Coordinates of C-alpha atoms and ligand atoms in Angstrom, one line a residue:
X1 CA -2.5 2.8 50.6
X2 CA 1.0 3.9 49.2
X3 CA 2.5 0.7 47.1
X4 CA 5.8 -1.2 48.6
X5 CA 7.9 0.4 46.9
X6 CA 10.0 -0.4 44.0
X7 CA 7.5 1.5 42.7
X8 CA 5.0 0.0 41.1
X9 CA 4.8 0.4 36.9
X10 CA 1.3 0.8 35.1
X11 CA 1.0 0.6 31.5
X12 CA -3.0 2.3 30.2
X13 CA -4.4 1.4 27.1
X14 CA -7.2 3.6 25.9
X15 CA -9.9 2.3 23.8
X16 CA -13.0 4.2 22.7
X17 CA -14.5 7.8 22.4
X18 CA -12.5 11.0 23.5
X19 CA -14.3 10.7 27.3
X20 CA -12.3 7.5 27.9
X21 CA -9.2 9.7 26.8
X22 CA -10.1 12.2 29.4
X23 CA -11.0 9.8 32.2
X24 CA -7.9 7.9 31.5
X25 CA -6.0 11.2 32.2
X26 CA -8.0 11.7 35.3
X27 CA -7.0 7.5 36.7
X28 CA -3.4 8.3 35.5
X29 CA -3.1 11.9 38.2
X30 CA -4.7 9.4 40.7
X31 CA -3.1 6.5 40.6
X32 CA 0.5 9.1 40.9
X33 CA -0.9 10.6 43.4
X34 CA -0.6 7.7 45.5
X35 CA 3.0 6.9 44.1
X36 CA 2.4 4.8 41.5
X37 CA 4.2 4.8 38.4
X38 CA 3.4 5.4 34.4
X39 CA 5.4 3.3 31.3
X40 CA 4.9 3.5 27.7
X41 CA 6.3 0.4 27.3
X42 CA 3.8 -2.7 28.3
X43 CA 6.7 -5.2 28.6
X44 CA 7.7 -3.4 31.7
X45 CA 4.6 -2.7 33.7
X46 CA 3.3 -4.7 36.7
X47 CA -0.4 -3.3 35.9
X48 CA -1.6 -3.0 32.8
X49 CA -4.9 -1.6 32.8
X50 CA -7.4 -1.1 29.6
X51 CA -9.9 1.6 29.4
X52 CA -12.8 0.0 27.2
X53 CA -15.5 0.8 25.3
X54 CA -19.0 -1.4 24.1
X55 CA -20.8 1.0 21.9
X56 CA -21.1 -1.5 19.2
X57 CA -20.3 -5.1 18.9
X58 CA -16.7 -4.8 17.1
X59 CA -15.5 -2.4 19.9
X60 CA -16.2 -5.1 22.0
X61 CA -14.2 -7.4 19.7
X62 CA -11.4 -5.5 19.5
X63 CA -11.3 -5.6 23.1
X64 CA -11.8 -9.8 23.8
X65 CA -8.0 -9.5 20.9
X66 CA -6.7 -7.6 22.9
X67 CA -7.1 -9.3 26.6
X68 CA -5.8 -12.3 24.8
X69 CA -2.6 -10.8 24.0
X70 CA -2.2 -10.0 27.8
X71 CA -2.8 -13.7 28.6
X72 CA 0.6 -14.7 26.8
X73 CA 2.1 -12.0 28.6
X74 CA 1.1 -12.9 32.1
X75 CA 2.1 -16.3 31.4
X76 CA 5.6 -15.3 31.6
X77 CA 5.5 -13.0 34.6
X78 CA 3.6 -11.5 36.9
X79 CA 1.2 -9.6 36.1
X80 CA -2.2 -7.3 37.0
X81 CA -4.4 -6.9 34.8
X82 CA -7.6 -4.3 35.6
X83 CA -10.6 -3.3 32.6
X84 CA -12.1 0.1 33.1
X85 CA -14.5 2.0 31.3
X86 CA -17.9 1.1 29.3
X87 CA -17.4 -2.5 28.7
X88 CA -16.4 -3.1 32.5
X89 CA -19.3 -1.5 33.8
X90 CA -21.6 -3.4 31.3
X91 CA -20.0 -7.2 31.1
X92 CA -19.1 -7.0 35.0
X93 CA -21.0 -10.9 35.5
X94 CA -19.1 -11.9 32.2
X95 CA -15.7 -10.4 32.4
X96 CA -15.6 -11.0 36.4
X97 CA -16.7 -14.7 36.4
X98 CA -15.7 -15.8 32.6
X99 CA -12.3 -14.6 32.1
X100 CA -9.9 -16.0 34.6
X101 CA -6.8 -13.0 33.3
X102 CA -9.1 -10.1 34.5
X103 CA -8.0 -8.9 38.3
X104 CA -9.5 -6.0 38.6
X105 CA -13.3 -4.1 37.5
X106 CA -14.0 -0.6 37.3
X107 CA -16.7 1.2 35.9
X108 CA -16.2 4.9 34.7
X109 CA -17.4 6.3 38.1
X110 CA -15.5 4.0 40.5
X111 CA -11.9 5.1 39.5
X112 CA -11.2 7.0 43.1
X113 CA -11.0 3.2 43.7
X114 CA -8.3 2.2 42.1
X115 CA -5.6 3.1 44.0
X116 CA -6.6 1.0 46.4
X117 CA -7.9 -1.9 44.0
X118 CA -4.2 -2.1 42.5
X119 CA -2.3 -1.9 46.0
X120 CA -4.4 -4.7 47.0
X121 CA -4.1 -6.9 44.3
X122 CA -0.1 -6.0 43.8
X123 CA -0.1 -7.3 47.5
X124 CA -1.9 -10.3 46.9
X125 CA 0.4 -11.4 43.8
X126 CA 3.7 -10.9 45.8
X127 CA 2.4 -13.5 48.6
X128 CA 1.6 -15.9 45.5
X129 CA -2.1 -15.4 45.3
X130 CA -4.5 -13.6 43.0
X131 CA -7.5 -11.2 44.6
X132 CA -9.8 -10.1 42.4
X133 CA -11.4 -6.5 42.8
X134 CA -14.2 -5.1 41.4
X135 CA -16.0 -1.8 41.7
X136 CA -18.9 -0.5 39.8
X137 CA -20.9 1.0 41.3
X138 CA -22.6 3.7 39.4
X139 CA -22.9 7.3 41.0
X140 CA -25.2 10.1 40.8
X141 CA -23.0 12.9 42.1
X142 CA -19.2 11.4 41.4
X143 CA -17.6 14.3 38.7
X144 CA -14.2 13.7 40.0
X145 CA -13.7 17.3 41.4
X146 CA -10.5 18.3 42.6
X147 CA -8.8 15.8 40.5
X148 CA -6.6 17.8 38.1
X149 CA -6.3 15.2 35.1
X150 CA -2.3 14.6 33.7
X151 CA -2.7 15.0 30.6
X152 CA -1.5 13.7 27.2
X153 CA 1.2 16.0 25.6
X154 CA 0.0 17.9 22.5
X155 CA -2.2 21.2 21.7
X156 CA -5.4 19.8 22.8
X157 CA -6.4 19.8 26.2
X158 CA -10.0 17.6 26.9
X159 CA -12.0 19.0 29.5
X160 CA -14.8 16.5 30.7
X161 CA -18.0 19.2 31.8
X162 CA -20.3 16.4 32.3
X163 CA -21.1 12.8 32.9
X164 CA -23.5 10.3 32.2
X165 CA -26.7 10.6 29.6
X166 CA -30.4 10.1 30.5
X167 CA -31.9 10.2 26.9
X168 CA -31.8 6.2 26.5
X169 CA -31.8 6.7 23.2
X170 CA -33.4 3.0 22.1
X171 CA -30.2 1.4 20.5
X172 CA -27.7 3.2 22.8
X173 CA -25.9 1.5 26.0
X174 CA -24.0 4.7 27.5
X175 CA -27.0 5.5 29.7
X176 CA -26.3 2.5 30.9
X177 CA -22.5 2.2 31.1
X178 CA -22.1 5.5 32.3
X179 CA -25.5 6.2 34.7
X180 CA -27.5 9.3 35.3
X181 CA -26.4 13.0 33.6
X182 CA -24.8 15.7 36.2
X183 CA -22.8 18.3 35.1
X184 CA -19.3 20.0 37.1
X185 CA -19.0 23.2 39.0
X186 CA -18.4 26.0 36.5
X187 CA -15.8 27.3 38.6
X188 CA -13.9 24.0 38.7
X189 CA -13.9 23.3 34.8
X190 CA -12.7 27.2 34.8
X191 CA -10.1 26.4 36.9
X192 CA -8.9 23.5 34.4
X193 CA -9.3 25.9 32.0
X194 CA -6.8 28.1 33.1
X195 CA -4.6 24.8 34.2
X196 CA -4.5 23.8 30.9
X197 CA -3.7 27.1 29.3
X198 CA -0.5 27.6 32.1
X199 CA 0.8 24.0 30.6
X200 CA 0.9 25.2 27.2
X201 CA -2.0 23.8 25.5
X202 CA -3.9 25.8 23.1
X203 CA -7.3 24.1 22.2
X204 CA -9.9 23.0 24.6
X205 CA -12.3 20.2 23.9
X206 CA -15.1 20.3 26.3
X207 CA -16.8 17.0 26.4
X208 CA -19.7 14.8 27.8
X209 CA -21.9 12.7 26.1
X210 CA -24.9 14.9 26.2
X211 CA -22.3 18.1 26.6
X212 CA -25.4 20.7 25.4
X213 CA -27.3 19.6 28.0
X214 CA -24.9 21.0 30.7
X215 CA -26.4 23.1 33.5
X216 CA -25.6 23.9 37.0
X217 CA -27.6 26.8 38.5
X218 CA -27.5 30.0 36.5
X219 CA -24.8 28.5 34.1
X220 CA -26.1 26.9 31.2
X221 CA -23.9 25.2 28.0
X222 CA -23.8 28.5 26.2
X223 CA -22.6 30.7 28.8
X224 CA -20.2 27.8 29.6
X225 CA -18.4 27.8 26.2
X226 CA -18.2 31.7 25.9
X227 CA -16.3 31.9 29.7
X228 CA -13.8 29.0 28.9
X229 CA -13.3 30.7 25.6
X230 CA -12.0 33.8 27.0
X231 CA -9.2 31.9 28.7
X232 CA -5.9 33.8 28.1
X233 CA -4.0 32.5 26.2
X234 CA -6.6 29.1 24.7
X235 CA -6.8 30.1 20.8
X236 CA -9.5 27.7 20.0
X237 CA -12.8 26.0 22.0
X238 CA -14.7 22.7 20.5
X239 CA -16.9 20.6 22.2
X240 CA -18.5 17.4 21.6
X241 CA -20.8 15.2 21.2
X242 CA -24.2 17.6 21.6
X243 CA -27.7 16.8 20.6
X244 CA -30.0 18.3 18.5
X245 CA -32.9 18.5 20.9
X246 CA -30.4 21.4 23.0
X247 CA -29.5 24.0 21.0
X248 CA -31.0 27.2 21.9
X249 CA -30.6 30.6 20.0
X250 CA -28.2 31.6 22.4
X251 CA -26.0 28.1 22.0
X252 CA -25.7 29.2 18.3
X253 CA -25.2 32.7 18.9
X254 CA -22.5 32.1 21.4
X255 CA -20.4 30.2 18.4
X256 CA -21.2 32.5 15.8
X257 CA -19.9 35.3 18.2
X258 CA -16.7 34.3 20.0
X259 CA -13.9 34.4 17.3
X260 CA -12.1 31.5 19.9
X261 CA -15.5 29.2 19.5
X262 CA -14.9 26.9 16.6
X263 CA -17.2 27.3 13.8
X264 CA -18.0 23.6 13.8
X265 CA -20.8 21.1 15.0
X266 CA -21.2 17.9 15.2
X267 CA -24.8 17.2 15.2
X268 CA -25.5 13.4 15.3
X269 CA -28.6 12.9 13.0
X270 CA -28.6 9.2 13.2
X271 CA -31.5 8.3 11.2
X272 CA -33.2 10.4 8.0
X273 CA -37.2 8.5 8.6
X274 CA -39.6 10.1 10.9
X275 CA -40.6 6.8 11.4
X276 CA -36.8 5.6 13.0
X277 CA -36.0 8.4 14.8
X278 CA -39.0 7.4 16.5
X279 CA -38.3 4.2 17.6
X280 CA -35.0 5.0 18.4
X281 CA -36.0 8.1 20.8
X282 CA -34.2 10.8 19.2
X283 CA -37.0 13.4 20.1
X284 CA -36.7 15.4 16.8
X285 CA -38.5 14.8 13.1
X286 CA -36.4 15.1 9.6
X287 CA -38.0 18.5 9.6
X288 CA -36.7 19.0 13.0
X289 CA -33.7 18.7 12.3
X290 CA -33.7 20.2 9.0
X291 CA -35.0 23.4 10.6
X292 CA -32.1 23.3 13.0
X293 CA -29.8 22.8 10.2
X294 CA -31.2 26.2 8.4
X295 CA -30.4 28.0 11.8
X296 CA -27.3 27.1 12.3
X297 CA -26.4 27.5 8.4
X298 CA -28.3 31.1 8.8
X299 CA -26.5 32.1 11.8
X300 CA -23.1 30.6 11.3
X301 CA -21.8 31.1 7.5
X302 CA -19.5 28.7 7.1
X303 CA -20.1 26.4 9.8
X304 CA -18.3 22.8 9.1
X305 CA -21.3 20.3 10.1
X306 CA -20.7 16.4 11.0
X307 CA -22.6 13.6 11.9
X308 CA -23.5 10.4 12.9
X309 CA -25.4 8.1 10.8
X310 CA -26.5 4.6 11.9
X311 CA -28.0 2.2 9.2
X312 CA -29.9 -0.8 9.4
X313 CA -31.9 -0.4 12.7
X314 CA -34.6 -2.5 13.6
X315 CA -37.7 -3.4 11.2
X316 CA -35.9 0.1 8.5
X317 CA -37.0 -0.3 5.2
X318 CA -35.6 0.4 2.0
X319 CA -37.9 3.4 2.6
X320 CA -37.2 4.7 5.5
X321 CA -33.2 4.1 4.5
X322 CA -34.4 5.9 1.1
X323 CA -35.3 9.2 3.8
X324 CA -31.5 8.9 5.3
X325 CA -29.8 8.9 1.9
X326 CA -32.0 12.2 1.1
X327 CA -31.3 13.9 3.9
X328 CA -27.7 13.4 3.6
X329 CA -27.8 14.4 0.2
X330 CA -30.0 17.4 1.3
X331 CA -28.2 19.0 4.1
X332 CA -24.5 17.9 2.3
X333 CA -22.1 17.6 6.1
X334 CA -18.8 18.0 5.9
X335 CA -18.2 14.7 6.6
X336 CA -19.7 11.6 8.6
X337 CA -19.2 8.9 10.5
X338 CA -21.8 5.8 8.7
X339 CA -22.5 2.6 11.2
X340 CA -23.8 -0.4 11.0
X341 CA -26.9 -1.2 14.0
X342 CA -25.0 -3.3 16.1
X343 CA -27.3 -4.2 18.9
X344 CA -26.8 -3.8 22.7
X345 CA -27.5 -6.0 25.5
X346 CA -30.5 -4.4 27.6
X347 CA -31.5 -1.4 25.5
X348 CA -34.9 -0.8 24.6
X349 CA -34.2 -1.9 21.2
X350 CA -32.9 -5.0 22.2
X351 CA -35.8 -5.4 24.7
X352 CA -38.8 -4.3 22.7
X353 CA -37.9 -4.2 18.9
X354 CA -36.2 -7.4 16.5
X355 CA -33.3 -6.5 15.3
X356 CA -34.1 -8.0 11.6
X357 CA -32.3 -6.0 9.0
X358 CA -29.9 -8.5 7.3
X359 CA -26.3 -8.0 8.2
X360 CA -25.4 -7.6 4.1
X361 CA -28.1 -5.5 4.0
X362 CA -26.4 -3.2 6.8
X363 CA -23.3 -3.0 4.8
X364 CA -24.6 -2.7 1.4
X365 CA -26.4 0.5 3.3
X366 CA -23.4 1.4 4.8
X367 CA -21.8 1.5 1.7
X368 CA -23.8 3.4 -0.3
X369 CA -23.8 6.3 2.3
X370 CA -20.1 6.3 2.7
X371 CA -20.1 6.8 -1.5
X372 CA -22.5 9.5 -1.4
X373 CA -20.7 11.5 1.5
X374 CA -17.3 11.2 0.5
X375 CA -18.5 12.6 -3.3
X376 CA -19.9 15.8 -0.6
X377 CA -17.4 16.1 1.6
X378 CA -14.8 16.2 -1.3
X379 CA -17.4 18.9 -3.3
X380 CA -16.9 20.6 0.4
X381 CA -13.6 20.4 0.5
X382 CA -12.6 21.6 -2.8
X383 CA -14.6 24.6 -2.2
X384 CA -11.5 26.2 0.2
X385 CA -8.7 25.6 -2.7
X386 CA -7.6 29.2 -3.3
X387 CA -8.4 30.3 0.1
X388 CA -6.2 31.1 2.7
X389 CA -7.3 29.1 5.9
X390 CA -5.6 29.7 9.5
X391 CA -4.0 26.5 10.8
X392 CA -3.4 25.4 14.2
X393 CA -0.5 23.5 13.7
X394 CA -0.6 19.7 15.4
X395 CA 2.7 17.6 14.7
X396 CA 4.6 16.0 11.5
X397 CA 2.0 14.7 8.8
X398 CA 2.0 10.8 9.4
X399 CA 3.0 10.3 5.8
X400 CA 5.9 12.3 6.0
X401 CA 7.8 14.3 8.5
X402 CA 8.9 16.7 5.6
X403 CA 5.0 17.8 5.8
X404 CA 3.6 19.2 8.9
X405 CA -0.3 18.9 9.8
X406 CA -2.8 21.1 11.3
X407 CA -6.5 21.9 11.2
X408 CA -8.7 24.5 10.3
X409 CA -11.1 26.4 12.8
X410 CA -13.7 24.2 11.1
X411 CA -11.1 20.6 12.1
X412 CA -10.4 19.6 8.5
X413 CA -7.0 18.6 8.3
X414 CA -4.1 20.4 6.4
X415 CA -0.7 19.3 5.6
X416 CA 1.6 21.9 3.8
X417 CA 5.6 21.1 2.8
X418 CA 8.0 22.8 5.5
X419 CA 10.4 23.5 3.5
X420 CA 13.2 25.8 6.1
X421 CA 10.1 27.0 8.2
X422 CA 9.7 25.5 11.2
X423 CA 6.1 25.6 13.1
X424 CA 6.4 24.7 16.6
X425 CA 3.3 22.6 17.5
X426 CA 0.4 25.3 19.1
X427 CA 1.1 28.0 16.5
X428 CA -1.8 29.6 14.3
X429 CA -0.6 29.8 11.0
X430 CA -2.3 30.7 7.6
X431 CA -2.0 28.8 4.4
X432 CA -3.2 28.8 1.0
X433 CA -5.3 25.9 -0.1
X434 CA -4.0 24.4 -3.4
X435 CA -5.8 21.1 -3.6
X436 CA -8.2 19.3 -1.7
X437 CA -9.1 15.6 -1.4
X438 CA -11.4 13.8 0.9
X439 CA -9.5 13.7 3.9
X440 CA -7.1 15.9 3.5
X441 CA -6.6 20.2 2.1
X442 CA -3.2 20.6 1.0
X443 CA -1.5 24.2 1.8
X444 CA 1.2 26.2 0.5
Ligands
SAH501 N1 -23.7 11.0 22.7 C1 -23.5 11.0 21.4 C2 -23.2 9.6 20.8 C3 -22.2 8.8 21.4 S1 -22.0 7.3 20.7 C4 -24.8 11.5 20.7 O1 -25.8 11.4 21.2 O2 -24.6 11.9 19.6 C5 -21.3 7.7 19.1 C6 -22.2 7.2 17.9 O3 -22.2 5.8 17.9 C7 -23.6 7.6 18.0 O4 -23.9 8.9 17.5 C8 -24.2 6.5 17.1 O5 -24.3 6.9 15.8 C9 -23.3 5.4 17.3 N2 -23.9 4.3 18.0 C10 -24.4 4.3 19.3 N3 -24.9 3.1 19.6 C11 -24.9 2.3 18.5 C12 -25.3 1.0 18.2 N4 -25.9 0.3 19.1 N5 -25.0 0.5 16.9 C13 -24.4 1.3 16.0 N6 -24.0 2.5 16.3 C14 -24.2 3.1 17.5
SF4_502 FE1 -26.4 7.4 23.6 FE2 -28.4 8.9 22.9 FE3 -27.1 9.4 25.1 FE4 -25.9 9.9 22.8 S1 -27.7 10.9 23.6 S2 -25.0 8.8 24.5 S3 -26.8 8.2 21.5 S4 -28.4 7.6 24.7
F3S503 FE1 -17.6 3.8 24.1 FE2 -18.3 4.4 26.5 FE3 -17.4 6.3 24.9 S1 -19.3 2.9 25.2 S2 -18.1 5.5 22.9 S3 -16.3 4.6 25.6 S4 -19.0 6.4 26.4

């Protein structure tokens, strides 16, 4: 399987949420393993491959701009060019038939493929004729064990704990893109764990789209988060996305407890009507969630809440977009991230329900929530100027590389002047807060 050599140069671009980060880390230690090589610099690779994403219809977008810049590219020279991730698994007729620049296919559990999908298709273009490969299979069991991912530098360290989502939430298309729930061996995300602490990084994201849901024998999310969160030498623990519909006293009580468990949630609420959260299968009522939000807030002072609002789904009123605005209003997050419906080929929405709210409407919706939260997350934010936070320090501030950036426990971001001290990246560091804005505390 081993490439002719001179070695062969692959170039990965990563679109998408933060599990197409880690599975890109995960196809760049395989794709080594078997002697290939990695560039930053996309004029100089032989592969280039794009990890995709087709949560909603402008991710898509993004993505058709961007395969057209590779056409102009392999004009000039020879070239492989392979999507992965979401959009490959769920456009495989269209992007394998319809778009003559695409070589290779794989779906987000077919990546133990690659290796040999590139070799094959590097082959092919030497003897002066393109094979396409494709492989997409969907897997029930496939969790990539044994595969220690090579990670991007930093003080982060993402460890996928599982894969896949069976809630088929009714406007949602990752059930679909990234197939049936199972969650890793304990021991084996432990092991990563530890990896990742012996390479210097300090945080660890655990992730999966469903990541409260996690469960393999006696180990459940909760007891999960607590043992990677006494890794020596890991100073902080976040995890993402959960759901509301799995958070058990014990889930709560774990973060309240373990001073290395970050006090902050992101708790995708989606919809504020009874009536929506119906349609769309969320499984939880406003009250529901509001109930959960009173645990949480009663169990974890200080908690940093975020969400996920969608606006516009199919047949929601002015009503029932009057319930979201409350609750936002209501429960006051930290901060959120407001989209417009965009629907999905194949969901239950798109099968059973019309997707007939305007597409002005949408925005104007959108619009008005964004204005609402960022009046509450600034109110938020200004209520840490004159406290002293503790920082984990990131990098330079992208404004300015006389400012430095980091993030509280609770991931708002801080930038503070450096002045003549230095922080190296991974230290915890405590600041005052001065002055606050929406986005940003500012330290001295
Ligand atoms: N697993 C996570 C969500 C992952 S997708 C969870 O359940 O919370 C991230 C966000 O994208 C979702 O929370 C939702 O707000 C948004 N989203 C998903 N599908 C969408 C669609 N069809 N249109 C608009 N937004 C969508
Ligand atoms: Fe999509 Fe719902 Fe699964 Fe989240 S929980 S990935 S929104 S189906
Ligand atoms: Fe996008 Fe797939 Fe993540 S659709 S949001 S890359 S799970």
């Amino acid at each position: 399987m081993r490439p002719k050599s001179p070695t062969p140069q692959v170039h990965i671009e990563t679109f998408g949420c933060q599990m197409n980060e880690s599975d890109s880390e995960l196809v760049r230690s395989m794709l080594k393993r078997e002697g290939f090589a990695f560039t930053e610099d996309r004029e100089r690779a032989d592969v280039v491959l794009v990890n995709t994403c087709a949560i909603r219809e402008n991710a898509h977008n993004k993505i058709y701009a961007h395969l057209s810049e590779l056409k102009g590219l392999k004009k000039q020279r020879p070239l492989v060019v392979g999507v992965l991730g979401c959009m490959a698994q769920n456009l495989k007729g269209e992007l394998a038939e319809k778009e003559p620049l695409v070589d290779i296919l794989a779906g987000p559990d077919a990546y133990r493929q690659l290796p040999m999908l590139l070799s094959t298709a590097l082959e092919a273009q030497e003897q002066g004729f393109s094979q396409k490969g494709f492989a997409l299979d969907l897997s029930e069991y496939e969790t990539y064990e044994g595969i220690m991912p090579d990670r991007n530098s930093g003080v982060n360290a993402w460890i996928t704990v599982m894969r896949g989502c069976d809630n088929f939430c009714s406007f949602c298309v990752v059930p679909y893109t990234r197939g049936r729930e199972r969650s890793r061996d304990p021991e084996a995300i432990l092991l990563e764990a530890r990896d990742a602490a012996a390479s210097g990084f300090k945080q660890i994201t655990l992730l999966g789209q469903n990541v409260n849901s996690y469960r393999s024998d006696e180990w459940d999310f909760a007891r999960l988060v607590c043992a990677v969160a006494d890794t020596p030498g890991i100073d902080r623990v976040r995890f993402t996305s959960p759901h509301p519909k799995d958070f058990p006293p014990a889930l709560i009580e774990a973060i309240a407890t373990h001073p290395k468990v970050c006090k902050h949630i992101h708790l995708p609420l989606q919809a504020g009507s009874d009536r929506i959260l119906d349609l769309m299968g969320r499984t939880y009522t406003e009250a529901d969630y509001l109930a959960l939000v009173e645990r949480i807030r009663g169990t974890i002072p200080d908690v940093v809440l975020t969400t996920d609002i969608i606006c516009g789904f199919c047949s929601e009123s002015d009503e029932d977009f009057q319930d979201t605005y409350r609750m936002v209003e209501r429960v006051r997050f930290d901060s959120a991230y407001i989209f417009k419906y965009s629907e999905r080929k194949n969901t239950i929405a798109a099968r059973k329900y019309l997707d007939d709210v305007p597409d002005f409407v949408k925005g104007t919706r959108v619009s008005k929530l964004v204005e609402v939260q960022r009046r509450i997350t600034l109110e938020r934010n200004r209520e840490y100027v004159g406290r002293e936070m503790e920082i984990l320090v990131e990098r330079d501030a992208t404004r300015s590389s006389t400012q430095g950036m980091g993030k509280t426990d609770g991931n708002i971001t801080v930038v503070w002047d450096k002045g003549t001290s230095l922080f190296e990246p991974g230290t915890l560091i405590t600041k005052h807060i001065f002055d606050a804005s929406a986005a940003t505390l500012y330290g001295e």
